[in-house]
Structure formats: C-alpha cells, structure tokens
Coordinates of C-alpha atoms in Angstrom, one line a residue:
M1 CA 22.6 6.9 -15.0
K2 CA 25.0 8.1 -12.2
L3 CA 25.0 5.9 -9.1
T4 CA 26.0 7.4 -5.8
P5 CA 26.9 4.9 -3.1
I6 CA 25.7 5.9 0.4
S7 CA 26.8 2.7 2.1
K8 CA 28.1 -0.7 1.0
D9 CA 24.6 -2.0 0.5
F10 CA 22.7 1.2 -0.5
S11 CA 23.0 3.6 -3.5
V12 CA 20.9 6.4 -5.0
T13 CA 20.4 7.8 -8.4
G14 CA 18.2 10.3 -10.2
Q15 CA 15.1 9.4 -12.2
I16 CA 15.4 6.1 -14.1
G17 CA 13.4 4.7 -17.0
V18 CA 12.5 1.1 -18.0
A19 CA 15.6 1.0 -20.3
D20 CA 17.8 1.3 -17.2
I21 CA 16.5 -1.8 -15.4
P22 CA 18.8 -4.4 -17.2
E23 CA 21.8 -2.3 -16.2
I24 CA 20.6 -2.1 -12.6
A25 CA 20.0 -5.8 -12.4
K26 CA 23.4 -6.5 -14.0
A27 CA 25.1 -4.3 -11.4
G28 CA 23.9 -6.7 -8.8
F29 CA 21.1 -4.7 -7.1
K30 CA 18.4 -6.8 -5.5
T31 CA 16.0 -4.1 -4.5
L32 CA 14.8 -0.9 -6.3
I33 CA 13.1 1.9 -4.3
C34 CA 11.1 4.7 -5.9
N35 CA 11.0 7.8 -3.8
R36 CA 9.6 10.1 -6.5
P37 CA 5.8 10.6 -6.7
D38 CA 4.2 9.8 -10.0
N39 CA 3.4 12.8 -12.3
E40 CA 5.9 15.1 -10.5
G41 CA 7.5 16.1 -13.7
W42 CA 7.0 16.0 -17.5
G43 CA 8.5 12.9 -19.1
Q44 CA 8.8 11.0 -15.9
T45 CA 8.2 7.2 -16.1
N46 CA 5.4 6.1 -13.9
H47 CA 6.5 3.8 -11.0
D48 CA 4.1 1.0 -12.2
A49 CA 5.9 0.7 -15.5
I50 CA 9.3 0.5 -13.8
K51 CA 7.9 -1.9 -11.2
S52 CA 6.6 -4.3 -13.8
I53 CA 10.0 -4.4 -15.7
A54 CA 12.0 -4.5 -12.4
E55 CA 10.1 -7.5 -11.1
K56 CA 10.5 -9.3 -14.4
A57 CA 14.2 -8.7 -14.0
G58 CA 14.1 -10.3 -10.5
L59 CA 14.3 -7.1 -8.5
E60 CA 12.2 -6.4 -5.4
F61 CA 10.4 -3.1 -5.9
H62 CA 9.1 -0.5 -3.3
Y63 CA 7.2 2.7 -3.9
I64 CA 7.8 5.2 -1.1
P65 CA 7.0 8.6 -2.6
V66 CA 8.4 11.6 -0.7
T67 CA 6.2 14.7 -0.9
G68 CA 6.5 17.5 1.5
S69 CA 7.3 16.4 5.0
V70 CA 8.9 13.1 5.8
S71 CA 6.6 10.9 8.0
M72 CA 7.7 8.2 10.4
E73 CA 5.8 5.8 8.2
M74 CA 8.0 6.7 5.2
V75 CA 11.1 6.3 7.4
Q76 CA 10.0 2.9 8.6
Q77 CA 9.1 1.7 5.1
M78 CA 12.5 2.9 3.8
K79 CA 14.4 1.2 6.6
A80 CA 12.6 -2.1 5.8
A81 CA 13.2 -1.8 2.0
A82 CA 16.8 -0.5 2.2
T83 CA 18.0 -3.2 4.7
G84 CA 16.0 -6.2 3.4
N85 CA 17.1 -7.7 0.2
T86 CA 20.4 -5.9 -0.5
P87 CA 22.1 -4.2 -2.2
A88 CA 19.4 -1.7 -2.8
L89 CA 19.1 1.3 -5.2
A90 CA 16.7 4.2 -4.5
Y91 CA 15.8 6.9 -6.9
C92 CA 14.0 10.2 -7.1
L93 CA 14.5 13.3 -9.3
S94 CA 18.2 13.7 -8.3
G95 CA 18.8 11.1 -5.6
S96 CA 18.7 13.7 -2.8
R97 CA 15.4 12.7 -1.3
S98 CA 16.4 9.1 -1.4
A99 CA 19.7 9.8 0.4
T100 CA 17.9 11.9 3.0
L101 CA 15.2 9.4 3.7
Y102 CA 17.8 6.7 4.0
Q103 CA 19.8 8.7 6.5
Y104 CA 16.6 9.2 8.6
A105 CA 15.8 5.5 8.3
M106 CA 19.2 4.5 9.6
Q107 CA 18.6 6.6 12.8
V108 CA 15.5 4.6 13.9

C-alpha cells in the first residue's frame, strides 16, 4: 500500500483490503474514506467488509463513491469526512479520485 500525503492531515491510496486495516490504524489514521464504488472491478473488496474491520480497529469510516460527475453533495460529504477526525486516509482505485474530490472539498 503506497500512501500519498496531500496535506498534513489527509492522504490517499489505491484500493485497500481488510488486511491493510491494522497498518492504517498503526500509522495513526483516525478516519478512512472510500471513494470507490462497490463492484467497480474484479477482486475489489466491498466497502462494507472494510468498514466492519475499520470500525473494529477504531477508525471512523465514510463511503462517498465517486461515479461520473462530482456532485456538490459528494464535495460537502468529503469536506466533513476529511476535516473531522484527522488524520484521514481516502482510497479509490489509484487514489486520483480521492485526491481530486479532496481538492474540490477544500475549495468550498
């Protein structure tokens, strides 16, 4: 898992699995944000499975799937999630959608 810091309290990464959760919690993250819609790709771990393990590890979890156009609702949800209980880590397939949504969120 390659983490890309975007700010001091926000980083992104590509798709994670349940086995990555202990490493994420150990790294000090408090919030985990999923920006990848379920069933987007073969072998992808469903967000509910990740949410369950993340919450057991003490992480706050948010599901804000980005499909097609970014809506103002997504932007507002991301802002609340990314600036609430920090530091936060967001993921999608590569981390690009998460980084882009975060940039939009920081503009409102």
